[in-house]
């Protein structure tokens, strides 16, 4: 039934209303107040609809109907003579035809006295029981077949082109009766088909053609009220099985309903008789009826409709019953009649109620949203920043006791046993037996299966057991398997457990070991006899799987990074939770308070537990008889609590959505109980009470689960595919349900479905209804039922719990239901762009309601989850659409998916700026900006970084809990290890990643970026080694020349010894620390953008490759060991690098010096170089004021009497370090921070800073000086950071000789920071300058901050023509208030041949603010004139400094208010 009849009649409508604003629009489609009782006939007859939707009491299933004629029939008709039978209207007609030998066809045409329906009776005189009538109808002016809606029972649609109706047996004949109630149908055409023999019966090779009698109009000159026509149409729809109607069929149904009512009028019925019959109510006021009926013809229906809306709005927009709707129509009509009686004209009334005359009395009605333009919606323009969801959420860290937990006797036994098992453990369970425990441990050892059982039950224990080749069966174990003193029984065996002694456990333990060599056994069922009492598993047999194929966790670990106490409690309660979903959901509800108090980690524990349940890693039911209604109530209880936390703690909304999507929605009212009731109705209505349906019924009766949704779908697919049993098993298998799983239910399903063909239509109808009920309980992300639950519905139809009534959620945006209707219309479109727009518009419209208190908030959350899920499904379906799509279209798709992700997650600021970036890239492309691809590539890179960041945050939050609880509950290790990965893959982030991968090569090709960025173009030969992180191997030493392929490179790592090349898909800046070190160490370093090329190199792991890089490409080829040897010998004559030595600096007697006092003996090159620039550069290049704590100050402070204890402690730690304990490095750094400042140091530093014009921190209070002192000590302590320590060891520098001066400068609160290399480091071209620019402070450029800086080159011959190479993708900028920075300046940073720069720390007195960057508002990106000025100024400053020193320079500086400041320079290495 379409939205006019099926959805709207007598029930809540999906569409919100419109009041007509202008008389010229009076014929527009209108729908009042969500109650289609107010809808005019014009709506149903003229509204164009592309879908049919069962929305009330039926599963929402959107289908299109394309009505076509049968090709074979039309062609036969055109080529051959037809058998034509014309019927006389007065008497009817009978005619016979010979089909085959003695087989005759008789056709009778009759017209009942009422004249409303023609009847065609067809009879075949044959005992054949497999005959079908292949037929269609003919209307005037067309030869094409149309498919009448009124069809015999069992009729199917054949390829949307013809109908096939089965004949029924009547004695020795086959008969069929066809009723035609559409007066526009002038004839029937048909063929007879013997399905069993695959034989067609035709008339001289053509179709049989039966003309229908013309009907005389017998309708009286009476106007039937439109509301009664709608009711009659609804009743016809119900009577015909609530089928889907096309718009054309819908119109036919309205006219057929009108004709039926006119027939009753012609037989003497009155309008009031019809009203009483249709509504079950009779107006007792005869005078009122006369008043209304006497005026009906004078008041246009559209005015009555609008007045009805005004009354509905005035009443608070209630949800009217069908009877109330009819009453409202009449009351509206009476009000208008009263105005007419008072002298008002119809024109005056129309003007008043359609142009705002009622505004003084009622609020202005909402205008109908015109979402649709053709086949697309018109999206609202919104500020993207309105999507911002930002919380400072700090996980509640549980304090984990350092003391080892006291293990029970059984857990201690398990640990000791596991330590001695030499093979994998494939199953481990510890069952709770009241206050005792039972361990079952299954391991593989030397090709055998070993089962270990242990219990601390006090009474002697006998194991009553068997083995299974089919899950669950009891088979007597072979004699070769029986332990000593076992007793063999009929289908089992009995074995006593032996008492073992334990050293430190007060409880005795009884244990048993069973060895099984036959791999054909899959399980072991058993029970225990303890004393005189049988011990079972919650009323069922114990059953242990012997061949799970997956290794289980051995150790739960210490629970660090989890809500350990909550996870322990969950593990303890799991045996109770296994009884049923009711138990599990109620236990989860009981734990919600503790989980909420535990913050993110507490809620993460619930996510992990519920996810293990949803993925069937935990037992769903243990022979516990629970009613579906009780499961539904338990779900409601849990989801109500989740809803409350969602309201009170918005910072946890993202993780709460995860929980809700795994729990499911539950049922309103009796919907949970309907699961059990409706299966009985299906069995009764379709006569399928035995076999598989009865087994399923018993399973449902015992315990329903999400598996039932899959089983129901499998049955529907099986029936639709001509009862193909292979399709049934394929649907089950595709959704993870095997034969073994069906057999594992407490009420097992053994049988396959076996239905009769005549059951097809009824089963499809009833199973379709049933699917809605199952999804309402089990599928939180099911879009159709989620929409119905929010928009409201009634459960109608024979036997299906009549009376269930879900009211619509109040307060939704005007026009929102129409938007959902658009979504449902297009939900199965192959071209998904308009669907994605509709889904996102719906989520945007819904978003404000998710932040407002509501007792139905959880229904809205489930709707939003469902819309989110539909986006993912639509995107995946649209991949084919993008195969040959333009870059604009792919970028647009990406922008939609980024928007969807931003709507789904918390702390989405970075994603929002990515979305703004994509919108900007699209705008640049449309405007013809030549740099659009280069800019889009930077946005793509940033989006990837955002996805990586989200993935890492999920992993940090969820994975520790997944591993700890997984170990506690014996979950498959494979499921544990990919837990977080599967969470991420289930969301739209995975779709976004796939779209980015599609666009990346297109952008690289368009922007001429190639597949590589070569950072250090050094030829290299080495063996390929693949690692996850360069950081994890930076301290390794490789004995052979090694090419490292590292998935992650942060930018501050060391290059390990023995490494000749580093290749990575990561994007370190060309001027980052690791990049500089690679070039200085003559190590090949390159980023590979092409995943296929990278995969090819990774596949060569262990092989010898030769790399030959250019400035933009890397050519690689395999080599042999002999070629390597030859290459090595040819280089033997190359002189070795000069040895490096440090000269230990001495304290010069001063704690602080000004820049004029900077000398080689006092400070490092960093300080000297900056002082040397003063007065020698153009006036527009600014140099910050500097002072320094010279060499030797640290050692002098350490030797001061104030710090004797610190010095003593450091001596001990340094001895530990010298002995190889690198763990002492961290302790040394912490100890340095314990130093106290000598008063003379404070005095001298204050004097020097104030004389230089720098602010003295102590002027702001003692605390500010303490901040400065801590920063100074951190610089000194960085001498012992791991990176620097290992770097000096590699080049055999004496670490004790390394001295640290501290350069003190006032921080410039920069708009931008830059680094210049006056010789291009990638191409080694000395004629051009290479520079990188970041927003904020420069630490994001030289430190371990992900993303790329803006990069550019500039020819020294034309410093006014900078060329941008890449736009920035760094998501984070560092900003700071007016402050002081203390920079490291060691005597080891600028040794020739040693890349010491950047090894040590520079520390600001105040902490920087991390700001998520919005490049869409950045002038450096958007203002080409401003960008040109800034980049040219940077290039000119670099050129001036290089000219001053006469050599290539590595320069750092900042930009503030357009001014250039240089903060340091050093020779470029």
PDB file of N, CA, C and O in Angstrom, residues 47 93 242 320 427 676 721 724 738 815 846 941 970 1119 1125 1410 1440 1462:
ATOM      1  N   UNK A  47      -0.835  12.822  -6.401  1.00  0.00           N
ATOM      2  CA  UNK A  47       0.537  12.863  -5.871  1.00  0.00           C
ATOM      3  C   UNK A  47       1.386  11.792  -6.524  1.00  0.00           C
ATOM      4  O   UNK A  47       1.041  10.636  -6.550  1.00  0.00           O
ATOM      5  N   UNK A  93     -21.621 -15.199 -21.307  1.00  0.00           N
ATOM      6  CA  UNK A  93     -21.293 -16.012 -22.449  1.00  0.00           C
ATOM      7  C   UNK A  93     -20.414 -17.168 -22.024  1.00  0.00           C
ATOM      8  O   UNK A  93     -19.587 -17.040 -21.140  1.00  0.00           O
ATOM      9  N   UNK A 242      -2.834  -6.277   2.400  1.00  0.00           N
ATOM     10  CA  UNK A 242      -1.929  -5.143   2.645  1.00  0.00           C
ATOM     11  C   UNK A 242      -0.743  -5.155   1.682  1.00  0.00           C
ATOM     12  O   UNK A 242       0.412  -5.081   2.071  1.00  0.00           O
ATOM     13  N   UNK A 320      -4.762  11.262  16.757  1.00  0.00           N
ATOM     14  CA  UNK A 320      -6.168  10.878  16.757  1.00  0.00           C
ATOM     15  C   UNK A 320      -6.365   9.437  16.288  1.00  0.00           C
ATOM     16  O   UNK A 320      -5.665   8.958  15.399  1.00  0.00           O
ATOM     17  N   UNK A 427      41.002 -24.157  24.500  1.00  0.00           N
ATOM     18  CA  UNK A 427      39.757 -23.867  25.226  1.00  0.00           C
ATOM     19  C   UNK A 427      40.063 -23.809  26.710  1.00  0.00           C
ATOM     20  O   UNK A 427      40.845 -24.610  27.233  1.00  0.00           O
ATOM     21  N   UNK A 676       6.747 -14.426  20.343  1.00  0.00           N
ATOM     22  CA  UNK A 676       6.248 -15.785  20.544  1.00  0.00           C
ATOM     23  C   UNK A 676       4.837 -15.947  19.997  1.00  0.00           C
ATOM     24  O   UNK A 676       4.490 -16.988  19.427  1.00  0.00           O
ATOM     25  N   UNK A 721      13.105 -17.354  -3.770  1.00  0.00           N
ATOM     26  CA  UNK A 721      13.928 -17.976  -4.798  1.00  0.00           C
ATOM     27  C   UNK A 721      13.424 -19.363  -5.165  1.00  0.00           C
ATOM     28  O   UNK A 721      14.206 -20.311  -5.302  1.00  0.00           O
ATOM     29  N   UNK A 724      14.425 -22.624  -3.111  1.00  0.00           N
ATOM     30  CA  UNK A 724      15.776 -23.170  -3.309  1.00  0.00           C
ATOM     31  C   UNK A 724      16.447 -23.289  -1.948  1.00  0.00           C
ATOM     32  O   UNK A 724      16.804 -22.290  -1.326  1.00  0.00           O
ATOM     33  N   UNK A 738      25.783 -21.517  11.169  1.00  0.00           N
ATOM     34  CA  UNK A 738      26.070 -22.814  10.566  1.00  0.00           C
ATOM     35  C   UNK A 738      25.086 -23.853  11.061  1.00  0.00           C
ATOM     36  O   UNK A 738      24.297 -23.601  11.982  1.00  0.00           O
ATOM     37  N   UNK A 815       8.367  18.968   8.936  1.00  0.00           N
ATOM     38  CA  UNK A 815       8.807  18.386   7.675  1.00  0.00           C
ATOM     39  C   UNK A 815       9.769  17.232   7.807  1.00  0.00           C
ATOM     40  O   UNK A 815      10.163  16.643   6.808  1.00  0.00           O
ATOM     41  N   UNK A 846      17.828  15.985  12.853  1.00  0.00           N
ATOM     42  CA  UNK A 846      17.575  15.250  14.098  1.00  0.00           C
ATOM     43  C   UNK A 846      18.512  15.696  15.217  1.00  0.00           C
ATOM     44  O   UNK A 846      18.176  15.594  16.394  1.00  0.00           O
ATOM     45  N   UNK A 941      45.381  14.199   3.205  1.00  0.00           N
ATOM     46  CA  UNK A 941      46.372  13.733   4.176  1.00  0.00           C
ATOM     47  C   UNK A 941      45.902  14.020   5.597  1.00  0.00           C
ATOM     48  O   UNK A 941      46.070  13.188   6.501  1.00  0.00           O
ATOM     49  N   UNK A 970      37.688 -16.428  28.469  1.00  0.00           N
ATOM     50  CA  UNK A 970      38.103 -17.457  27.514  1.00  0.00           C
ATOM     51  C   UNK A 970      37.662 -17.188  26.102  1.00  0.00           C
ATOM     52  O   UNK A 970      37.348 -18.113  25.350  1.00  0.00           O
ATOM     53  N   UNK A1119      68.841  -7.619  -6.144  1.00  0.00           N
ATOM     54  CA  UNK A1119      70.260  -7.895  -6.382  1.00  0.00           C
ATOM     55  C   UNK A1119      70.629  -9.229  -5.746  1.00  0.00           C
ATOM     56  O   UNK A1119      69.883  -9.753  -4.908  1.00  0.00           O
ATOM     57  N   UNK A1125      78.567  -7.823  -2.636  1.00  0.00           N
ATOM     58  CA  UNK A1125      79.985  -7.932  -2.293  1.00  0.00           C
ATOM     59  C   UNK A1125      80.832  -7.093  -3.251  1.00  0.00           C
ATOM     60  O   UNK A1125      81.743  -6.370  -2.852  1.00  0.00           O
ATOM     61  N   UNK A1410      47.654  23.782  22.714  1.00  0.00           N
ATOM     62  CA  UNK A1410      47.453  23.044  21.471  1.00  0.00           C
ATOM     63  C   UNK A1410      46.113  23.465  20.874  1.00  0.00           C
ATOM     64  O   UNK A1410      45.073  23.343  21.520  1.00  0.00           O
ATOM     65  N   UNK A1440      69.633  36.399   2.460  1.00  0.00           N
ATOM     66  CA  UNK A1440      70.496  37.392   3.105  1.00  0.00           C
ATOM     67  C   UNK A1440      71.423  36.742   4.125  1.00  0.00           C
ATOM     68  O   UNK A1440      72.611  37.093   4.228  1.00  0.00           O
ATOM     69  N   UNK A1462      64.154  36.044  12.931  1.00  0.00           N
ATOM     70  CA  UNK A1462      65.029  34.873  12.842  1.00  0.00           C
ATOM     71  C   UNK A1462      65.516  34.555  14.246  1.00  0.00           C
ATOM     72  O   UNK A1462      66.079  35.414  14.934  1.00  0.00           O
TER      73      UNK A1462
END
